[in-house]
């Protein structure tokens, strides 16, 4: 089972049993990706390019 | 009362849950029990403590979906049936958290289709509110409609995924889900001004559209097609982010971009340079009509500007820094260490190098980051980019190419191969207007490229690969 969500900063998170897989499309074919283990709803909604560096 | 058809909605519930065994079970509410549990399940999964701690439930949303009278009844039934437990976390107030009881979760989770029309209708209407807010103008409506004319070869795509990714891995699962999501786009229906759909659509604050097409993994793009079977190619701008950023920096740090095309190119910035404000002459601001010479100095790194508009800026920097790894690795390094990193007094190696080669662009970039922060810079640049693609090009597509199916993917556009050349001429024409708001003898002309999806021709080979 997995659930996908995109916040207002354009960070997309796919939540599954392994964690929260986040991606942020920068442009010019470059996507920053990071997997987080634990994030609250509020933290997910606030993720931005800063957290993806 | 007969409702129009709404697409089926998927929800997830614990396998060990059987609504019919709940005390005070009411057949009419069957799907409300499922949807409540589905909402709670997702909340648990997204919480840091997973299923260990209680989570809050969006009562307002559920009340709107089920009705304020039924919502407490559903929750009470779930509590009485020992499916969930309620916790009062703020004494004296009706502030509750809930937890799914562990014994219900023992057997795992299952996907269920919600067939009941009234619930499907309510869920779709609820989602529709958000979508309608973003589809107010005719250009956006036209682009949205085009998304519903896109399909995917589900069978071939699934075969490809199975041959390339191990089942159960996140890459495999996410790809399978996204293929099905794209396949549902064509089933979108509109009736009485309401959009009925079962796929993601969100516009973020930079104006980017998040759709199943935008989020489809690149290696699955070859399987996309129009509903009448035409294959897509991708048209994108070379060094796109760099060109939009250049425009943004000039307009917000140095005054108007038009002026930068006229005068003041070259020179070395000094400590006393204040590039936030135009360097007005002693007589104060002068009228800025077309063709008039501004009285302040905007300094441009000509080599950088030529490189970004010719599409070879990354190569130029890679050569300058003697980069040994791949181009994509360089671009990632570039964005993480120069463009979108935080402002810090100490420069990164990338910043040092960029400052050495392109001091004026560097100063503007640095001052902007200091002033608005790296996050806002990223959003601001993307706002330019989405304005260009969704509004300018969207408007052209609606007015000049009404019958051509397309989809915008943040900084590029998917088009049927047979139409790409005529659209490319228009995209270039619009880009010249966008980057040269005033007449210029030497307008800036961005470079656009057409990317075909090679994997289409290699699909057979890919499919024959042994499973990893």
Short mmCIF file of C-alpha atoms in Angstrom, two decimals:
data_model
loop_
_atom_site.label_atom_id
_atom_site.label_comp_id
_atom_site.label_asym_id
_atom_site.label_seq_id
_atom_site.Cartn_x
_atom_site.Cartn_y
_atom_site.Cartn_z
CA UNK A 1 0.00 0.00 0.00
CA UNK A 2 1.28 3.47 -0.72
CA UNK A 3 -0.09 6.96 -0.64
CA UNK A 4 1.11 9.95 -2.62
CA UNK A 5 0.83 13.57 -1.65
CA UNK A 6 2.25 16.85 -2.94
CA UNK A 7 2.60 19.87 -0.68
CA UNK A 8 2.31 23.53 -1.62
CA UNK A 9 6.10 23.82 -2.00
CA UNK A 10 6.04 21.22 -4.75
CA UNK A 11 7.59 18.41 -2.71
CA UNK A 12 5.98 15.08 -3.53
CA UNK A 13 5.97 12.35 -0.90
CA UNK A 14 5.15 8.73 -1.44
CA UNK A 15 4.40 7.09 1.87
CA UNK A 16 4.79 3.34 2.17
CA UNK A 17 5.94 0.80 4.69
CA UNK A 18 9.63 1.66 4.03
CA UNK A 19 9.28 5.33 4.88
CA UNK A 20 8.43 8.61 3.25
CA UNK A 21 10.07 8.93 -0.16
CA UNK A 22 10.22 12.59 -1.11
CA UNK A 23 11.14 14.16 -4.42
CA UNK A 24 11.46 17.71 -5.65
CA UNK A 25 11.83 18.46 -9.34
CA UNK A 26 14.31 21.31 -9.60
CA UNK A 27 14.31 21.66 -13.36
CA UNK A 28 16.54 20.75 -16.30
CA UNK A 29 15.90 17.04 -15.64
CA UNK A 30 17.21 17.19 -12.09
CA UNK A 31 15.17 15.84 -9.18
CA UNK A 32 16.32 15.95 -5.58
CA UNK A 33 15.28 12.82 -3.71
CA UNK A 34 15.35 11.90 -0.05
CA UNK A 35 13.74 9.26 2.11
CA UNK A 36 12.65 10.12 5.62
CA UNK A 37 11.77 7.58 8.25
CA UNK A 38 9.47 9.63 10.42
CA UNK A 39 7.60 12.81 9.59
CA UNK A 40 4.38 14.21 10.95
CA UNK A 41 1.64 15.57 8.67
CA UNK A 42 2.71 19.08 9.54
CA UNK A 43 6.34 18.35 8.69
CA UNK A 44 5.32 16.84 5.36
CA UNK A 45 3.26 19.90 4.53
CA UNK A 46 6.26 22.14 5.25
CA UNK A 47 8.93 20.25 3.30
CA UNK A 48 10.72 22.45 0.80
CA UNK A 49 13.79 22.48 -1.40
CA UNK A 50 15.79 23.20 1.75
CA UNK A 51 15.01 19.79 3.21
CA UNK A 52 15.90 18.06 -0.02
CA UNK A 53 19.46 19.38 -0.35
CA UNK B 1 -32.87 10.02 -6.76
CA UNK B 2 -30.59 8.96 -9.56
CA UNK B 3 -27.02 10.28 -9.50
CA UNK B 4 -24.78 10.42 -12.54
CA UNK B 5 -21.97 7.84 -12.71
CA UNK B 6 -18.89 8.64 -10.65
CA UNK B 7 -15.63 6.67 -11.03
CA UNK B 8 -14.93 4.07 -8.36
CA UNK B 9 -12.85 5.22 -5.40
CA UNK B 10 -10.22 3.00 -3.79
CA UNK B 11 -9.85 2.84 -0.03
CA UNK B 12 -7.64 0.79 2.26
CA UNK B 13 -8.84 -1.01 5.36
CA UNK B 14 -7.37 -3.64 7.70
CA UNK B 15 -8.06 -7.18 6.45
CA UNK B 16 -9.29 -8.11 9.91
CA UNK B 17 -12.05 -5.50 9.81
CA UNK B 18 -15.60 -6.52 9.06
CA UNK B 19 -18.08 -3.67 9.36
CA UNK B 20 -21.07 -6.02 9.54
CA UNK B 21 -19.87 -7.26 12.94
CA UNK B 22 -19.94 -3.79 14.51
CA UNK B 23 -22.49 -3.12 17.24
CA UNK B 24 -25.36 -1.01 15.90
CA UNK B 25 -24.19 -1.83 12.36
CA UNK B 26 -26.30 -0.03 9.82
CA UNK B 27 -26.12 -1.30 6.26
CA UNK B 28 -26.74 2.21 4.94
CA UNK B 29 -23.49 3.35 6.55
CA UNK B 30 -21.33 0.41 5.44
CA UNK B 31 -18.92 2.44 3.34
CA UNK B 32 -18.71 5.22 5.90
CA UNK B 33 -17.13 2.77 8.35
CA UNK B 34 -14.63 1.77 5.68
CA UNK B 35 -13.80 5.35 4.70
CA UNK B 36 -13.37 6.45 8.34
CA UNK B 37 -10.95 3.61 8.94
CA UNK B 38 -9.14 4.34 5.67
CA UNK B 39 -8.66 7.97 6.76
CA UNK B 40 -7.37 6.90 10.16
CA UNK B 41 -5.06 4.30 8.61
CA UNK B 42 -3.41 6.89 6.39
CA UNK B 43 -3.03 9.21 9.36
CA UNK B 44 -1.25 6.45 11.29
CA UNK B 45 1.06 5.69 8.38
CA UNK B 46 2.06 9.32 8.07
CA UNK B 47 2.68 9.82 11.77
CA UNK B 48 6.16 9.47 13.21
CA UNK B 49 5.09 6.79 15.66
CA UNK B 50 3.19 4.83 12.98
CA UNK B 51 0.59 2.69 14.85
CA UNK B 52 2.00 3.15 18.37
CA UNK B 53 0.44 6.51 19.23
CA UNK B 54 -3.05 7.90 18.66
CA UNK B 55 -3.52 10.38 15.81
CA UNK B 56 -5.93 13.21 15.22
CA UNK B 57 -8.71 12.76 12.69
CA UNK B 58 -9.93 15.45 10.32
CA UNK B 59 -13.39 15.56 11.86
CA UNK B 60 -14.42 18.51 9.72
CA UNK B 61 -13.68 16.69 6.49
CA UNK B 62 -15.46 13.53 7.59
CA UNK B 63 -18.43 15.49 8.91
CA UNK B 64 -18.73 17.18 5.56
CA UNK B 65 -18.53 13.82 3.81
CA UNK B 66 -20.88 11.86 6.06
CA UNK B 67 -23.03 14.60 7.56
CA UNK B 68 -22.61 15.99 11.06
CA UNK B 69 -25.36 13.70 12.41
CA UNK B 70 -23.89 10.45 11.09
CA UNK B 71 -20.22 11.13 11.79
CA UNK B 72 -20.45 10.66 15.61
CA UNK B 73 -22.55 7.52 15.09
CA UNK B 74 -19.93 5.96 12.82
CA UNK B 75 -17.10 6.78 15.22
CA UNK B 76 -19.08 5.43 18.19
CA UNK B 77 -19.76 2.15 16.38
CA UNK B 78 -16.08 1.74 15.58
CA UNK B 79 -15.22 2.43 19.23
CA UNK B 80 -17.90 0.12 20.61
CA UNK B 81 -16.70 -2.60 18.25
CA UNK B 82 -13.17 -2.24 19.72
CA UNK B 83 -11.83 -1.34 16.28
CA UNK B 84 -10.54 2.03 17.40
CA UNK B 85 -9.87 3.71 20.74
CA UNK B 86 -10.46 7.38 21.48
CA UNK B 87 -8.13 9.47 23.63
CA UNK B 88 -8.92 12.87 25.07
CA UNK B 89 -5.71 14.80 24.73
CA UNK B 90 -6.77 18.27 25.86
CA UNK B 91 -8.67 18.26 29.16
CA UNK B 92 -11.88 20.26 29.21
CA UNK B 93 -12.13 20.47 25.43
CA UNK B 94 -13.57 18.11 22.86
CA UNK B 95 -10.18 17.43 21.33
CA UNK B 96 -9.74 13.77 20.53
CA UNK B 97 -7.16 11.48 19.05
CA UNK B 98 -7.78 7.97 17.81
CA UNK B 99 -5.85 4.77 17.45
CA UNK B 100 -6.64 1.64 15.45
CA UNK B 101 -6.47 -1.29 17.85
CA UNK B 102 -3.52 -3.61 17.10
CA UNK B 103 -5.55 -6.85 16.83
CA UNK B 104 -7.42 -5.43 13.80
CA UNK B 105 -4.14 -4.81 11.99
CA UNK B 106 -2.66 -8.29 12.53
CA UNK B 107 -3.75 -9.65 9.15
CA UNK B 108 -2.48 -6.70 7.13
CA UNK B 109 -4.23 -4.21 4.89
CA UNK B 110 -6.44 -4.62 1.83
CA UNK B 111 -7.59 -2.35 -0.98
CA UNK B 112 -11.35 -2.03 -1.44
CA UNK B 113 -13.37 -0.36 -4.15
CA UNK B 114 -16.15 1.91 -2.99
CA UNK B 115 -19.13 1.11 -5.16
CA UNK B 116 -21.83 3.04 -3.35
CA UNK B 117 -22.76 5.92 -5.61
CA UNK B 118 -23.66 8.40 -2.89
CA UNK B 119 -20.29 8.05 -1.14
CA UNK B 120 -18.39 8.14 -4.44
CA UNK B 121 -20.32 11.22 -5.38
CA UNK B 122 -19.55 12.94 -2.08
CA UNK B 123 -15.85 12.14 -2.29
CA UNK B 124 -15.67 13.36 -5.87
CA UNK B 125 -17.57 16.54 -5.07
CA UNK B 126 -15.22 17.19 -2.20
CA UNK B 127 -12.15 16.76 -4.43
CA UNK B 128 -13.84 18.79 -7.13
CA UNK B 129 -13.94 21.92 -4.95
CA UNK B 130 -10.14 22.09 -4.91
CA UNK B 131 -9.81 21.40 -8.62
CA UNK B 132 -12.36 24.00 -9.66
CA UNK B 133 -10.44 26.61 -7.68
CA UNK B 134 -7.42 26.04 -9.93
CA UNK B 135 -9.33 25.84 -13.18
CA UNK B 136 -10.97 29.22 -13.29
CA UNK B 137 -9.64 30.46 -16.63
CA UNK B 138 -10.20 29.08 -20.11
CA UNK B 139 -6.50 28.35 -20.67
CA UNK B 140 -6.23 26.13 -17.60
CA UNK B 141 -9.50 24.39 -18.48
CA UNK B 142 -8.19 23.64 -21.95
CA UNK B 143 -4.95 22.22 -20.57
CA UNK B 144 -6.84 20.15 -17.99
CA UNK B 145 -9.13 18.79 -20.68
CA UNK B 146 -6.09 17.75 -22.69
CA UNK B 147 -4.85 15.69 -19.77
CA UNK B 148 -7.97 13.58 -20.08
CA UNK B 149 -7.06 12.77 -23.69
CA UNK B 150 -3.92 10.93 -22.62
CA UNK B 151 -3.68 7.19 -22.18
CA UNK B 152 -0.99 4.61 -21.46
CA UNK B 153 -0.30 1.07 -22.69
CA UNK B 154 -1.02 -0.53 -19.34
CA UNK B 155 -0.13 -4.09 -20.31
CA UNK B 156 3.21 -3.20 -21.96
CA UNK B 157 4.11 -0.78 -19.18
CA UNK B 158 3.45 -3.41 -16.50
CA UNK B 159 5.51 -5.99 -18.43
CA UNK B 160 8.34 -3.47 -18.65
CA UNK B 161 8.15 -2.70 -14.92
CA UNK B 162 8.13 -6.39 -14.02
CA UNK B 163 11.13 -7.03 -16.23
CA UNK B 164 13.16 -4.15 -14.85
CA UNK B 165 12.25 -3.82 -11.17
CA UNK B 166 11.92 -6.37 -8.43
CA UNK B 167 8.38 -6.86 -7.20
CA UNK B 168 7.77 -5.40 -3.76
CA UNK B 169 10.48 -2.74 -4.09
CA UNK B 170 9.34 0.90 -3.83
CA UNK B 171 10.38 1.57 -7.45
CA UNK B 172 8.24 -1.33 -8.67
CA UNK B 173 5.21 -0.48 -6.53
CA UNK B 174 5.22 3.23 -7.29
CA UNK B 175 5.54 2.63 -11.02
CA UNK B 176 2.67 0.13 -11.07
CA UNK B 177 0.43 2.52 -9.13
CA UNK B 178 1.31 5.47 -11.35
CA UNK B 179 0.55 3.49 -14.53
CA UNK B 180 -2.94 2.74 -13.22
CA UNK B 181 -3.38 6.34 -12.17
CA UNK B 182 -2.49 7.60 -15.66
CA UNK B 183 -4.85 5.03 -17.16
CA UNK B 184 -7.71 6.51 -15.11
CA UNK B 185 -7.22 10.02 -16.49
CA UNK B 186 -9.16 9.30 -19.66
CA UNK B 187 -12.16 8.19 -17.56
CA UNK B 188 -12.62 11.71 -16.23
CA UNK B 189 -16.17 12.91 -16.68
CA UNK B 190 -17.79 16.27 -16.38
CA UNK B 191 -21.46 16.75 -15.76
CA UNK B 192 -23.38 19.76 -14.49
CA UNK B 193 -20.11 21.63 -14.00
CA UNK B 194 -18.67 18.94 -11.74
CA UNK B 195 -15.47 17.05 -12.55
CA UNK B 196 -15.51 13.36 -11.72
CA UNK B 197 -12.03 11.90 -11.55
CA UNK B 198 -9.88 9.48 -9.57
CA UNK B 199 -6.35 10.82 -10.08
CA UNK B 200 -4.09 13.40 -8.51
CA UNK B 201 -4.32 17.02 -9.55
CA UNK B 202 -2.69 19.76 -7.54
CA UNK B 203 -1.28 23.18 -8.30
CA UNK B 204 1.48 24.24 -5.92
CA UNK B 205 2.27 27.81 -4.90
CA UNK B 206 4.80 28.24 -7.69
CA UNK B 207 2.05 27.41 -10.19
CA UNK B 208 3.43 24.02 -11.13
CA UNK B 209 0.85 21.37 -11.97
CA UNK B 210 1.24 18.05 -10.20
CA UNK B 211 -0.49 15.38 -12.25
CA UNK B 212 0.04 11.66 -12.84
CA UNK B 213 1.83 12.58 -16.10
CA UNK B 214 4.21 14.98 -14.33
CA UNK B 215 4.97 12.32 -11.73
CA UNK B 216 5.27 9.38 -14.09
CA UNK B 217 8.78 7.91 -14.00
CA UNK B 218 10.74 8.88 -17.11
CA UNK B 219 11.26 5.31 -18.22
CA UNK B 220 7.49 4.91 -18.52
CA UNK B 221 6.95 7.90 -20.81
CA UNK B 222 7.43 5.75 -23.93
CA UNK B 223 4.20 3.98 -23.05
CA UNK B 224 2.15 7.17 -23.09
CA UNK B 225 -0.11 7.85 -26.05
CA UNK B 226 -3.06 10.00 -26.98
CA UNK B 227 -6.46 8.34 -26.73
CA UNK B 228 -6.33 7.90 -30.51
CA UNK B 229 -2.97 6.14 -30.29
CA UNK B 230 -0.38 8.80 -31.18
CA UNK B 231 2.99 8.58 -29.43
CA UNK B 232 4.54 11.53 -27.61
CA UNK B 233 7.84 13.35 -27.81
CA UNK B 234 9.07 15.96 -25.34
CA UNK B 235 9.90 19.55 -26.17
CA UNK B 236 11.98 21.38 -23.58
CA UNK B 237 14.22 24.38 -23.17
CA UNK B 238 17.96 23.86 -22.78
CA UNK B 239 19.29 25.32 -19.49
CA UNK B 240 15.72 26.30 -18.74
CA UNK B 241 16.16 27.00 -15.02
CA UNK B 242 19.19 29.15 -15.71
CA UNK B 243 17.39 31.32 -18.25
CA UNK B 244 14.33 31.87 -16.04
CA UNK B 245 16.58 32.56 -13.07
CA UNK B 246 18.63 35.05 -15.12
CA UNK B 247 15.44 36.91 -16.03
CA UNK B 248 14.20 36.87 -12.45
CA UNK B 249 17.49 38.16 -11.04
CA UNK B 250 17.70 40.97 -13.56
CA UNK B 251 14.12 42.05 -12.95
CA UNK B 252 14.24 41.86 -9.18
CA UNK B 253 17.76 42.84 -8.35
CA UNK B 254 18.78 45.12 -11.14
CA UNK B 255 15.60 46.78 -12.32
CA UNK B 256 14.01 45.82 -15.62
CA UNK B 257 15.35 43.08 -17.84
CA UNK B 258 14.86 45.23 -20.90
CA UNK B 259 17.46 47.66 -19.71
CA UNK B 260 20.06 44.98 -19.36
CA UNK B 261 19.87 44.35 -23.06
CA UNK B 262 20.79 47.91 -23.85
CA UNK B 263 23.69 49.10 -21.80
CA UNK B 264 26.24 48.53 -19.13
CA UNK B 265 27.52 45.12 -20.07
CA UNK B 266 30.83 44.02 -18.65
CA UNK B 267 32.89 45.54 -15.86
CA UNK B 268 33.71 44.18 -12.43
CA UNK B 269 31.43 44.60 -9.43
CA UNK B 270 32.85 46.38 -6.42
CA UNK B 271 32.00 46.18 -2.75
CA UNK B 272 30.11 49.43 -3.03
CA UNK B 273 27.83 48.14 -5.78
CA UNK B 274 24.28 48.17 -4.59
CA UNK B 275 22.47 46.02 -7.08
CA UNK B 276 19.16 46.01 -5.23
CA UNK B 277 18.43 49.52 -6.29
CA UNK B 278 18.87 51.08 -9.68
CA UNK B 279 21.89 53.37 -9.73
CA UNK B 280 20.04 56.54 -10.56
CA UNK B 281 21.90 59.61 -11.78
CA UNK B 282 21.94 62.84 -9.81
CA UNK B 283 18.72 63.97 -11.44
CA UNK B 284 16.77 61.08 -9.99
CA UNK B 285 14.69 58.51 -11.89
CA UNK B 286 14.10 59.23 -15.53
CA UNK B 287 11.13 58.17 -17.63
CA UNK B 288 11.68 54.73 -19.12
CA UNK B 289 9.92 54.80 -22.45
CA UNK B 290 10.73 52.37 -25.22
CA UNK B 291 14.20 52.92 -26.58
CA UNK B 292 15.16 55.47 -23.98
CA UNK B 293 18.48 54.91 -22.27
CA UNK B 294 18.27 54.15 -18.59
CA UNK B 295 20.49 56.07 -16.26
CA UNK B 296 21.70 53.15 -14.28
CA UNK B 297 24.16 50.45 -14.96
CA UNK B 298 23.29 46.76 -15.17
CA UNK B 299 26.26 44.54 -15.60
CA UNK B 300 25.96 41.33 -17.51
CA UNK B 301 28.35 38.42 -17.84
CA UNK B 302 28.03 38.09 -21.57
CA UNK B 303 29.63 34.69 -21.72
CA UNK B 304 27.16 33.35 -19.14
CA UNK B 305 24.16 34.86 -20.89
CA UNK B 306 25.22 33.47 -24.24
CA UNK B 307 25.87 30.07 -22.69
CA UNK B 308 22.47 29.80 -20.99
CA UNK B 309 20.55 30.92 -24.07
CA UNK B 310 22.61 28.67 -26.35
CA UNK B 311 22.06 25.77 -23.97
CA UNK B 312 25.70 24.99 -23.20
CA UNK B 313 26.10 26.61 -19.77
CA UNK B 314 26.47 23.34 -17.86
CA UNK B 315 29.09 22.12 -20.32
CA UNK B 316 30.95 25.40 -20.01
CA UNK B 317 31.12 25.08 -16.24
CA UNK B 318 31.97 21.39 -16.38
CA UNK B 319 34.89 22.17 -18.65
CA UNK B 320 35.95 25.12 -16.49
CA UNK B 321 35.91 22.99 -13.35
CA UNK B 322 37.35 19.93 -15.12
CA UNK B 323 34.39 17.87 -13.93
CA UNK B 324 35.03 14.15 -14.32
CA UNK B 325 31.64 12.67 -13.42
CA UNK B 326 28.41 12.66 -15.44
CA UNK B 327 26.52 15.71 -16.66
CA UNK B 328 23.50 14.90 -14.47
CA UNK B 329 25.73 14.57 -11.41
CA UNK B 330 27.19 17.94 -12.23
CA UNK B 331 23.77 19.56 -12.56
CA UNK B 332 22.69 18.14 -9.21
CA UNK B 333 25.91 19.38 -7.61
CA UNK B 334 25.41 22.76 -9.27
CA UNK B 335 21.88 23.24 -7.93
CA UNK B 336 22.73 21.96 -4.46
CA UNK B 337 25.87 24.05 -4.05
CA UNK B 338 25.15 27.21 -5.98
CA UNK B 339 21.61 27.91 -7.04
CA UNK B 340 19.30 26.61 -4.35
CA UNK B 341 21.57 26.16 -1.34
CA UNK B 342 21.21 28.38 1.72
CA UNK B 343 22.98 31.71 1.90
CA UNK B 344 26.07 31.34 4.08
CA UNK B 345 28.92 33.84 4.49
CA UNK B 346 31.47 31.17 3.56
CA UNK B 347 31.28 30.25 -0.11
CA UNK B 348 31.05 26.69 -1.36
CA UNK B 349 33.63 25.52 -3.93
CA UNK B 350 30.98 25.82 -6.62
CA UNK B 351 30.19 29.37 -5.53
CA UNK B 352 33.88 30.28 -5.58
CA UNK B 353 34.23 28.95 -9.11
CA UNK B 354 31.06 30.64 -10.36
CA UNK B 355 32.06 33.93 -8.76
CA UNK B 356 35.42 33.73 -10.50
CA UNK B 357 33.91 33.23 -13.96
CA UNK B 358 30.64 35.15 -13.73
CA UNK B 359 30.92 37.79 -10.97
CA UNK B 360 27.81 39.83 -11.87
CA UNK B 361 25.36 36.94 -12.07
CA UNK B 362 26.93 35.60 -8.89
CA UNK B 363 26.40 38.89 -7.02
CA UNK B 364 22.78 39.07 -8.06
CA UNK B 365 22.17 35.46 -7.10
CA UNK B 366 23.84 35.88 -3.74
CA UNK B 367 22.08 39.08 -2.85
CA UNK B 368 18.72 37.60 -3.81
CA UNK B 369 19.33 34.55 -1.67
CA UNK B 370 20.32 36.74 1.25
CA UNK B 371 17.25 38.87 0.80
CA UNK B 372 14.48 36.35 0.11
CA UNK B 373 16.15 33.05 1.03
CA UNK B 374 16.92 30.03 -1.09
CA UNK B 375 13.44 28.51 -0.73
CA UNK B 376 11.71 31.58 -2.05
CA UNK B 377 14.23 31.93 -4.86
CA UNK B 378 13.39 28.40 -6.04
CA UNK B 379 9.66 29.19 -5.90
CA UNK B 380 10.11 32.54 -7.65
CA UNK B 381 12.07 31.02 -10.54
CA UNK B 382 9.53 28.24 -10.90
CA UNK B 383 6.76 30.80 -10.89
CA UNK B 384 8.31 32.35 -14.00
CA UNK B 385 8.68 28.95 -15.57
CA UNK B 386 5.07 27.90 -14.87
CA UNK B 387 3.77 31.26 -16.05
CA UNK B 388 5.56 30.73 -19.34
CA UNK B 389 4.44 27.13 -19.90
CA UNK B 390 0.94 27.16 -18.42
CA UNK B 391 -0.15 30.66 -19.37
CA UNK B 392 1.86 31.77 -22.41
CA UNK B 393 2.22 28.43 -24.14
CA UNK B 394 -1.13 27.25 -22.76
CA UNK B 395 -2.74 30.24 -24.41
CA UNK B 396 -1.03 29.47 -27.74
CA UNK B 397 -2.10 25.84 -27.56
CA UNK B 398 -5.68 26.87 -26.96
CA UNK B 399 -5.81 29.50 -29.65
CA UNK B 400 -3.60 28.05 -32.38
CA UNK B 401 -3.42 24.31 -31.81
CA UNK B 402 -6.80 23.49 -30.34
CA UNK B 403 -6.83 19.96 -31.68
CA UNK B 404 -3.30 19.00 -30.66
CA UNK B 405 -3.13 16.93 -27.46
CA UNK B 406 -0.45 17.98 -25.03
CA UNK B 407 0.64 17.85 -21.41
CA UNK B 408 2.98 20.19 -19.60
CA UNK B 409 5.58 18.61 -17.32
CA UNK B 410 6.85 21.57 -15.26
CA UNK B 411 9.49 22.84 -17.73
CA UNK B 412 8.65 20.89 -20.86
CA UNK B 413 5.71 19.85 -22.95
CA UNK B 414 4.66 16.45 -24.31
CA UNK B 415 3.34 16.55 -27.87
CA UNK B 416 2.47 14.04 -30.56
CA UNK B 417 5.56 13.54 -32.71
CA UNK B 418 3.77 14.69 -35.88
CA UNK B 419 2.96 18.10 -34.36
CA UNK B 420 6.15 18.94 -32.54
CA UNK B 421 7.76 21.04 -35.28
CA UNK B 422 4.89 23.48 -35.73
CA UNK B 423 4.49 23.89 -31.95
CA UNK B 424 8.24 24.38 -31.53
CA UNK B 425 8.14 27.39 -33.87
CA UNK B 426 5.39 28.93 -31.74
CA UNK B 427 7.13 28.07 -28.43
CA UNK B 428 10.31 29.76 -29.67
CA UNK B 429 8.34 32.80 -30.84
CA UNK B 430 6.66 33.11 -27.43
CA UNK B 431 9.97 32.59 -25.60
CA UNK B 432 11.53 35.46 -27.56
CA UNK B 433 8.61 37.65 -26.43
CA UNK B 434 8.90 36.41 -22.85
CA UNK B 435 12.62 37.02 -22.53
CA UNK B 436 12.63 40.26 -24.54
CA UNK B 437 9.70 42.34 -23.27
CA UNK B 438 11.01 45.35 -25.18
CA UNK B 439 12.21 45.52 -28.76
CA UNK B 440 15.84 44.69 -29.16
CA UNK B 441 18.19 44.49 -32.13
CA UNK B 442 19.75 41.39 -30.63
CA UNK B 443 16.95 39.55 -28.85
CA UNK B 444 17.72 36.73 -26.46
CA UNK B 445 16.63 33.46 -28.09
CA UNK B 446 16.39 30.40 -25.86
CA UNK B 447 17.28 27.01 -27.31
CA UNK B 448 14.59 24.35 -27.49
CA UNK B 449 15.14 20.64 -28.08
CA UNK B 450 12.97 17.70 -29.01
CA UNK B 451 13.55 14.52 -27.05
CA UNK B 452 12.24 11.28 -28.43
CA UNK B 453 11.74 8.39 -26.09
CA UNK B 454 14.38 5.94 -27.21
CA UNK B 455 12.98 3.22 -25.04
CA UNK B 456 10.04 2.94 -27.45
CA UNK B 457 12.24 1.34 -30.04
CA UNK B 458 14.17 -0.54 -27.37
CA UNK B 459 11.06 -1.71 -25.64
CA UNK B 460 11.41 -5.24 -26.95
CA UNK B 461 14.97 -5.43 -25.69
CA UNK B 462 13.98 -3.99 -22.33
CA UNK B 463 11.15 -6.45 -21.97
CA UNK B 464 13.44 -9.37 -22.66
CA UNK B 465 15.87 -8.45 -19.94
CA UNK B 466 16.05 -10.88 -17.06
CA UNK B 467 14.40 -9.78 -13.86
CA UNK B 468 16.80 -8.22 -11.39
#
